[in-house]
PDB file of C-alpha atoms in Angstrom:
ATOM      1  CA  UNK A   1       0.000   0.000   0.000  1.00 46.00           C
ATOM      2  CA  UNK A   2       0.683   3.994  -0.120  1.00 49.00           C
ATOM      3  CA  UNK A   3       2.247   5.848   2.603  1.00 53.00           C
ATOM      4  CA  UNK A   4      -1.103   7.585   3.345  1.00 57.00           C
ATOM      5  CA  UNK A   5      -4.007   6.761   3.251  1.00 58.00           C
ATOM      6  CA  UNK A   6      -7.301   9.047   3.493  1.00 60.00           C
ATOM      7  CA  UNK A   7     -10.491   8.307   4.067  1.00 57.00           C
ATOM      8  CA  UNK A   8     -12.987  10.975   2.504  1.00 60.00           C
ATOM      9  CA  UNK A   9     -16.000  10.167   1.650  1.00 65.00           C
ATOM     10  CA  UNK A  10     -18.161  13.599   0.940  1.00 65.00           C
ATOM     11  CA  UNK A  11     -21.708  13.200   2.781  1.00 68.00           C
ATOM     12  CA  UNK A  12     -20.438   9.855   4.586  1.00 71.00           C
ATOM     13  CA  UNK A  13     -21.947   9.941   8.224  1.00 70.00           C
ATOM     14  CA  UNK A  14     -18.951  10.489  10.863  1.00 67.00           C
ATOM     15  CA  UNK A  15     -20.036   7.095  12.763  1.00 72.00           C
ATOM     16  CA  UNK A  16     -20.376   5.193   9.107  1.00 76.00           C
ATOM     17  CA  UNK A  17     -16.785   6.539   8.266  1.00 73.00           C
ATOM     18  CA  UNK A  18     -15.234   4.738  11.241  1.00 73.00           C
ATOM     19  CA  UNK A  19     -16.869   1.295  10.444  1.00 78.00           C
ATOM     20  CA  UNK A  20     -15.641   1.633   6.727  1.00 77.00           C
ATOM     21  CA  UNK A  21     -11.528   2.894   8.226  1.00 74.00           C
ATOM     22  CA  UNK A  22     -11.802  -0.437  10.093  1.00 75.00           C
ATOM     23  CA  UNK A  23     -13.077  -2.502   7.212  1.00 77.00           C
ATOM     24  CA  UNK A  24     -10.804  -1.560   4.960  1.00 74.00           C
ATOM     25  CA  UNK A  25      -7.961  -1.596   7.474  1.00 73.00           C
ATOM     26  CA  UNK A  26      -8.188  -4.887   8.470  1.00 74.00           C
ATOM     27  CA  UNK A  27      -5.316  -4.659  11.485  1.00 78.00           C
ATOM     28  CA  UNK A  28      -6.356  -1.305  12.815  1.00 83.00           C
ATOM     29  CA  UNK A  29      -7.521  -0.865  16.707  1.00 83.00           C
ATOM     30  CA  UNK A  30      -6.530   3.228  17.092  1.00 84.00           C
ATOM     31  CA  UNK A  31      -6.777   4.544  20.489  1.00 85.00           C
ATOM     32  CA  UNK A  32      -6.601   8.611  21.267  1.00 86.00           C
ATOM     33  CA  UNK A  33      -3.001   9.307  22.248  1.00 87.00           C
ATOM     34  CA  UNK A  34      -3.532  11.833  24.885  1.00 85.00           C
ATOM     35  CA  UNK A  35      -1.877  14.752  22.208  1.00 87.00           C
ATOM     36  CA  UNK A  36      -3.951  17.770  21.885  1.00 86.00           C
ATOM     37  CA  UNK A  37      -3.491  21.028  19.903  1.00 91.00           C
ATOM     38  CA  UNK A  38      -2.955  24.104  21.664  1.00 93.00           C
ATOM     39  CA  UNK A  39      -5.631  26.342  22.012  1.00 93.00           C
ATOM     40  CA  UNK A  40      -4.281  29.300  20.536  1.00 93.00           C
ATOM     41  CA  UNK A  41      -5.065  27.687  16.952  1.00 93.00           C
ATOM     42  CA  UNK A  42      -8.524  29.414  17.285  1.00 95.00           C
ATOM     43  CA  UNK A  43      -7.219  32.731  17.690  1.00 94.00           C
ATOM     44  CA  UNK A  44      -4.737  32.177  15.481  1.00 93.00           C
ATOM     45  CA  UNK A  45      -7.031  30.989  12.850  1.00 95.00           C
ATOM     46  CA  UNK A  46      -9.656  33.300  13.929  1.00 97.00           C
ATOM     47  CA  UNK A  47      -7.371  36.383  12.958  1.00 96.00           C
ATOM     48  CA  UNK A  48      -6.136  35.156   9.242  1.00 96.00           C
ATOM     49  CA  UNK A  49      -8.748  33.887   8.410  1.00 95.00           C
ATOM     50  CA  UNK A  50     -11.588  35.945  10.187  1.00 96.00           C
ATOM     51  CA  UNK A  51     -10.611  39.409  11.879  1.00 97.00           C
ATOM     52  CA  UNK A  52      -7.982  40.127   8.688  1.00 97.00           C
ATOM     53  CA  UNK A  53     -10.401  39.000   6.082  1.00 97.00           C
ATOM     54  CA  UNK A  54     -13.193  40.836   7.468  1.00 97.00           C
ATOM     55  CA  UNK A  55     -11.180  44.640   8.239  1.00 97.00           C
ATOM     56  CA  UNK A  56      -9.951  44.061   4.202  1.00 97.00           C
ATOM     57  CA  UNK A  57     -13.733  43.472   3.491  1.00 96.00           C
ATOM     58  CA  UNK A  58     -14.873  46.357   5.273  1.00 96.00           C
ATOM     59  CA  UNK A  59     -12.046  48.963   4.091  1.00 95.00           C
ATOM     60  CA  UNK A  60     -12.530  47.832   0.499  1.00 95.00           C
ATOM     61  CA  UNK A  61     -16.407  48.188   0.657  1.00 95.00           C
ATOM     62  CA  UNK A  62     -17.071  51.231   2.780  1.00 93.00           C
ATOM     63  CA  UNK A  63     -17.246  53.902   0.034  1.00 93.00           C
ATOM     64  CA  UNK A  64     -19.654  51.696  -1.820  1.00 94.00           C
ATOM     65  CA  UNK A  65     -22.198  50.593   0.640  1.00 94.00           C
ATOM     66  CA  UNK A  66     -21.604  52.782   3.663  1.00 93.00           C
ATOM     67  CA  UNK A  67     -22.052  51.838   7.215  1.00 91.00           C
ATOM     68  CA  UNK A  68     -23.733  48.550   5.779  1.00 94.00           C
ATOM     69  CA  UNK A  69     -19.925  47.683   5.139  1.00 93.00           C
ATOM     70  CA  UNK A  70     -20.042  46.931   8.437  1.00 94.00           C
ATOM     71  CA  UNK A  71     -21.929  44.007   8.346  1.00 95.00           C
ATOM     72  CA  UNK A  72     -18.954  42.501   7.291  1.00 96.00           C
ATOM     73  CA  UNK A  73     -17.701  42.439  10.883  1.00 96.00           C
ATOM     74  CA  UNK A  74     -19.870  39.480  11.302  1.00 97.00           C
ATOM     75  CA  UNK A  75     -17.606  37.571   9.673  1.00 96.00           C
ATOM     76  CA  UNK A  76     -15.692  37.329  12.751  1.00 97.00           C
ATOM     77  CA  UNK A  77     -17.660  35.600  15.302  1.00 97.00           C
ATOM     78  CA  UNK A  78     -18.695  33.004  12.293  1.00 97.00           C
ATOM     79  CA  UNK A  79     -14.987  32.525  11.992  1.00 97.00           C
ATOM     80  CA  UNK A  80     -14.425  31.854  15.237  1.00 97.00           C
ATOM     81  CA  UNK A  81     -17.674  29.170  16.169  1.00 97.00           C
ATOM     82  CA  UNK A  82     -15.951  27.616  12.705  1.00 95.00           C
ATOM     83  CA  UNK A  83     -12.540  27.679  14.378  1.00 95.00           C
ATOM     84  CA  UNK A  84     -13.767  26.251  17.717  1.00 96.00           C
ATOM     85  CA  UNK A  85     -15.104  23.652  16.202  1.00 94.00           C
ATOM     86  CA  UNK A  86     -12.386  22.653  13.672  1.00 93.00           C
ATOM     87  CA  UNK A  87      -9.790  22.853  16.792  1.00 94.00           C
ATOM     88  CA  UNK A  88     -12.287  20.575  19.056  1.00 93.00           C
ATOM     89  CA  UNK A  89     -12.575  17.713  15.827  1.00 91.00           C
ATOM     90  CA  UNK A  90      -8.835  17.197  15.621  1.00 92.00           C
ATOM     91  CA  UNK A  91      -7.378  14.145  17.203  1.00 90.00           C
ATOM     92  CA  UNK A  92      -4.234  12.489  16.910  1.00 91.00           C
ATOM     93  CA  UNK A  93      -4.749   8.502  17.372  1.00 90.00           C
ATOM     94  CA  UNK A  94      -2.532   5.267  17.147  1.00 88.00           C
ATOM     95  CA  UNK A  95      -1.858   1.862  17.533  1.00 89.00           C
ATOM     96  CA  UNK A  96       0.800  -1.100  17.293  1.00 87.00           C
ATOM     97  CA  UNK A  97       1.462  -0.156  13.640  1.00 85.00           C
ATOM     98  CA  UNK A  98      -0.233   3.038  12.545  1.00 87.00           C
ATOM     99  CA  UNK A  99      -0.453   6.928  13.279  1.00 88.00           C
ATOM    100  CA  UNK A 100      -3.995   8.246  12.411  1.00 88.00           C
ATOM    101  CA  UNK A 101      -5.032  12.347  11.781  1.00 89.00           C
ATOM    102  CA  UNK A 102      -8.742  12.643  12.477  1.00 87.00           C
ATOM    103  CA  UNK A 103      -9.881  16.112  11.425  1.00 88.00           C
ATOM    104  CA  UNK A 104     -12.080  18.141  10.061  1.00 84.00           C
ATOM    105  CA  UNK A 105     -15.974  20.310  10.521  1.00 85.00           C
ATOM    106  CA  UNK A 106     -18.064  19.809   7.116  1.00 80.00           C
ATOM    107  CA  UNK A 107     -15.258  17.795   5.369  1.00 77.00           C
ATOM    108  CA  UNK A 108     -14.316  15.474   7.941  1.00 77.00           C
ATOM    109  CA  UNK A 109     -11.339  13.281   7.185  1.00 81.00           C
ATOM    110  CA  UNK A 110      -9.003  10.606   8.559  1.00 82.00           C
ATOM    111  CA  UNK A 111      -5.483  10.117   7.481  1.00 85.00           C
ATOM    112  CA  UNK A 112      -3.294   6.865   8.339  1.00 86.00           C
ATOM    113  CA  UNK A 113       0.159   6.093   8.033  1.00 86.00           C
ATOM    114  CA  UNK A 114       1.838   2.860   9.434  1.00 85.00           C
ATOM    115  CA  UNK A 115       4.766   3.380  11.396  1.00 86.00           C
ATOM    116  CA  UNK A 116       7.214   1.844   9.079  1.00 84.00           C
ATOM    117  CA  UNK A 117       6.293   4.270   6.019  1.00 86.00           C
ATOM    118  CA  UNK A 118       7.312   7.833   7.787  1.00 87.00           C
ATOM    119  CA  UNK A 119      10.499   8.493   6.204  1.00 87.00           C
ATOM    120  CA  UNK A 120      10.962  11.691   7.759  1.00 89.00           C
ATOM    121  CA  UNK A 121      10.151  14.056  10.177  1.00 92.00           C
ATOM    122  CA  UNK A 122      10.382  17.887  10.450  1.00 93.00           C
ATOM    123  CA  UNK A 123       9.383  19.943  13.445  1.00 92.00           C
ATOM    124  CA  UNK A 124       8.489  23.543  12.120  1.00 94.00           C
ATOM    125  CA  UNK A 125       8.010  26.452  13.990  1.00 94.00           C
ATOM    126  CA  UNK A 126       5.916  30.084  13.030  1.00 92.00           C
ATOM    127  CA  UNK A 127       8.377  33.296  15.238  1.00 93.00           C
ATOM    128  CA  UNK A 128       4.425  33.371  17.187  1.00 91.00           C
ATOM    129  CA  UNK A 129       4.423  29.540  17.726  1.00 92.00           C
ATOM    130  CA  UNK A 130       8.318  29.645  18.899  1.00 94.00           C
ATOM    131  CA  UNK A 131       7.311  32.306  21.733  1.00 94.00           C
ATOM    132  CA  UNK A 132       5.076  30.088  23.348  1.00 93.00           C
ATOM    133  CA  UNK A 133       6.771  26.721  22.556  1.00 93.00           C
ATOM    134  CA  UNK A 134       4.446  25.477  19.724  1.00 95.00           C
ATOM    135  CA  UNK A 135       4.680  24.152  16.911  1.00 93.00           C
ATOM    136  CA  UNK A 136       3.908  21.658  13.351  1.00 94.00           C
ATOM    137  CA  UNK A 137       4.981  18.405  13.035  1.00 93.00           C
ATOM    138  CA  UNK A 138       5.048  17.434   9.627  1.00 94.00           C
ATOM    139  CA  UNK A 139       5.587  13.416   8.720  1.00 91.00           C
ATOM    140  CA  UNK A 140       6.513  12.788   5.494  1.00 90.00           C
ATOM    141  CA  UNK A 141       6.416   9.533   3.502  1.00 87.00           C
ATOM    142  CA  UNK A 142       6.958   8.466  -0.190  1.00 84.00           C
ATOM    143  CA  UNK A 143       3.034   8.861  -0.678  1.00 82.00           C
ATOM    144  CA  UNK A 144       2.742  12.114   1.134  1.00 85.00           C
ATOM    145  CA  UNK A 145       3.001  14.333   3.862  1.00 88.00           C
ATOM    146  CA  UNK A 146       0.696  14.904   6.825  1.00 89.00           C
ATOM    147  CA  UNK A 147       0.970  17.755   9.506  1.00 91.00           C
ATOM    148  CA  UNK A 148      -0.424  17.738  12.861  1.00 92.00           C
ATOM    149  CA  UNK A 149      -0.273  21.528  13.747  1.00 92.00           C
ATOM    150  CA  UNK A 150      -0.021  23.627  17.402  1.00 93.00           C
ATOM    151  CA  UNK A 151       1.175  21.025  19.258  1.00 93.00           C
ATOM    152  CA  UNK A 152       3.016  21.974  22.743  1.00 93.00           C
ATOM    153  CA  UNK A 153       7.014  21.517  22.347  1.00 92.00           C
ATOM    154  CA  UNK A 154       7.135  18.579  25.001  1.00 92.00           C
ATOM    155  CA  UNK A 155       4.193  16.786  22.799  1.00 92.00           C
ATOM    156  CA  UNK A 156       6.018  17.066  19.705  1.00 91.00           C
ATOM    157  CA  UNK A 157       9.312  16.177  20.879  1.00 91.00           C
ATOM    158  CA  UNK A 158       7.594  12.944  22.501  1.00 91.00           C
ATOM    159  CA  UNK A 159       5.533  11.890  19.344  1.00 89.00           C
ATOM    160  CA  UNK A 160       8.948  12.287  17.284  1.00 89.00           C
ATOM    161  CA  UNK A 161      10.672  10.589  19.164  1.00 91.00           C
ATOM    162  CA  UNK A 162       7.960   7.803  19.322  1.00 89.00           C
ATOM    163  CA  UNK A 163       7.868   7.898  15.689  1.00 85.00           C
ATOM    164  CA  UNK A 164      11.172   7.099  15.158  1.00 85.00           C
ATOM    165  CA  UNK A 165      11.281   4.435  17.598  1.00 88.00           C
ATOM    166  CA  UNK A 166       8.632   2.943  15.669  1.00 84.00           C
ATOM    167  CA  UNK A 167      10.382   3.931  11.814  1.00 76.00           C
ATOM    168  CA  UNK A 168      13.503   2.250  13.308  1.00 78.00           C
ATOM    169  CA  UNK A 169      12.831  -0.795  15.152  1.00 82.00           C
ATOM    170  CA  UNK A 170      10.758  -2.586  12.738  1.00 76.00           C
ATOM    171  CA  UNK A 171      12.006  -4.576  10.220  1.00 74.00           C
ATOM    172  CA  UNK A 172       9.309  -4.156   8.004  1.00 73.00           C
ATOM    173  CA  UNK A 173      10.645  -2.154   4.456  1.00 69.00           C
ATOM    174  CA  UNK A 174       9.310   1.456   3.581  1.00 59.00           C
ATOM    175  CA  UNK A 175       9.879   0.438   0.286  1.00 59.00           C
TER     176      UNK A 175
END
């Protein structure tokens, strides 16, 4: 098989998405491994993607429609229910032989790798998510790359370290 795998079926029922990972990964029993993002994602998010969006909105739009510009504000508070609720459906999970990405609101989607087919590792870092000892973790395999974002520096260090334990002691082939 791949390196990745994801599951994403468009309209597939969150509980009818989990019986379908586990029949058509036969060997798969993932638990939650205790890793959580850090909740400054939402603000984070909430700012490039909601307060910045929405200021540009309004600035661009006030000579045409006035004080009805804004309405545009409300773009912010949407952005941020949105944001609260993509933070709170990320989960990190694994077993014996995989790592598994659960994630997503509308488009809800679960990426798997086995162990043995991470390559490569890479622990990025934004200068906002080095202040407060954040940061990505990006996994990388011949099939693709996954990231697991806003994780605490401890966390991160830990699930690397895991990782290659797991890359390294197996004597399973990447290839």
């Amino acid at each position: 098989g791949g390196g990745q795998n994801t599951l994403y079926i468009p309209g597939c029922a969150t509980d009818h998405q989990e019986s379908l990972l586990h029949s058509v990964f036969k060997n798969i029993d993932l638990s939650p491994s205790g890793l959580r993002l850090h909740p400054s994602m939402v603000w984070r998010y909430t700012l490039f993607r909601g307060l910045i969006p929405a200021l540009l909105a309004v600035g661009a739009s006030l000579n045409l429609f006035g004080y009805y510009a804004l309405f545009f504000l409300l773009w912010v508070p949407v952005s941020y229910v949105f944001n609260r609720k993509l933070y709170q459906s990320w989960s990190v999970q694994w077993d014996k032989n995989h790592v598994a990405l659960k994630r997503g609101v509308w488009n809800y989607s679960v990426s798997v790798m086995p162990w043995y087919k991470i390559q490569s590792i890479e622990f990025k870092q934004s200068r906002f998510q080095h202040r407060r000892d954040l940061g990505n973790l990006w996994l990388y395999t011949a099939g693709g790359n996954l990231m697991i974002p806003y994780l605490d520096l401890d966390d991160a260090y830990k699930l690397q370290n895991l990782i290659l334990y797991k890359a390294e002691s197996t004597k399973k082939s990447w290839m």
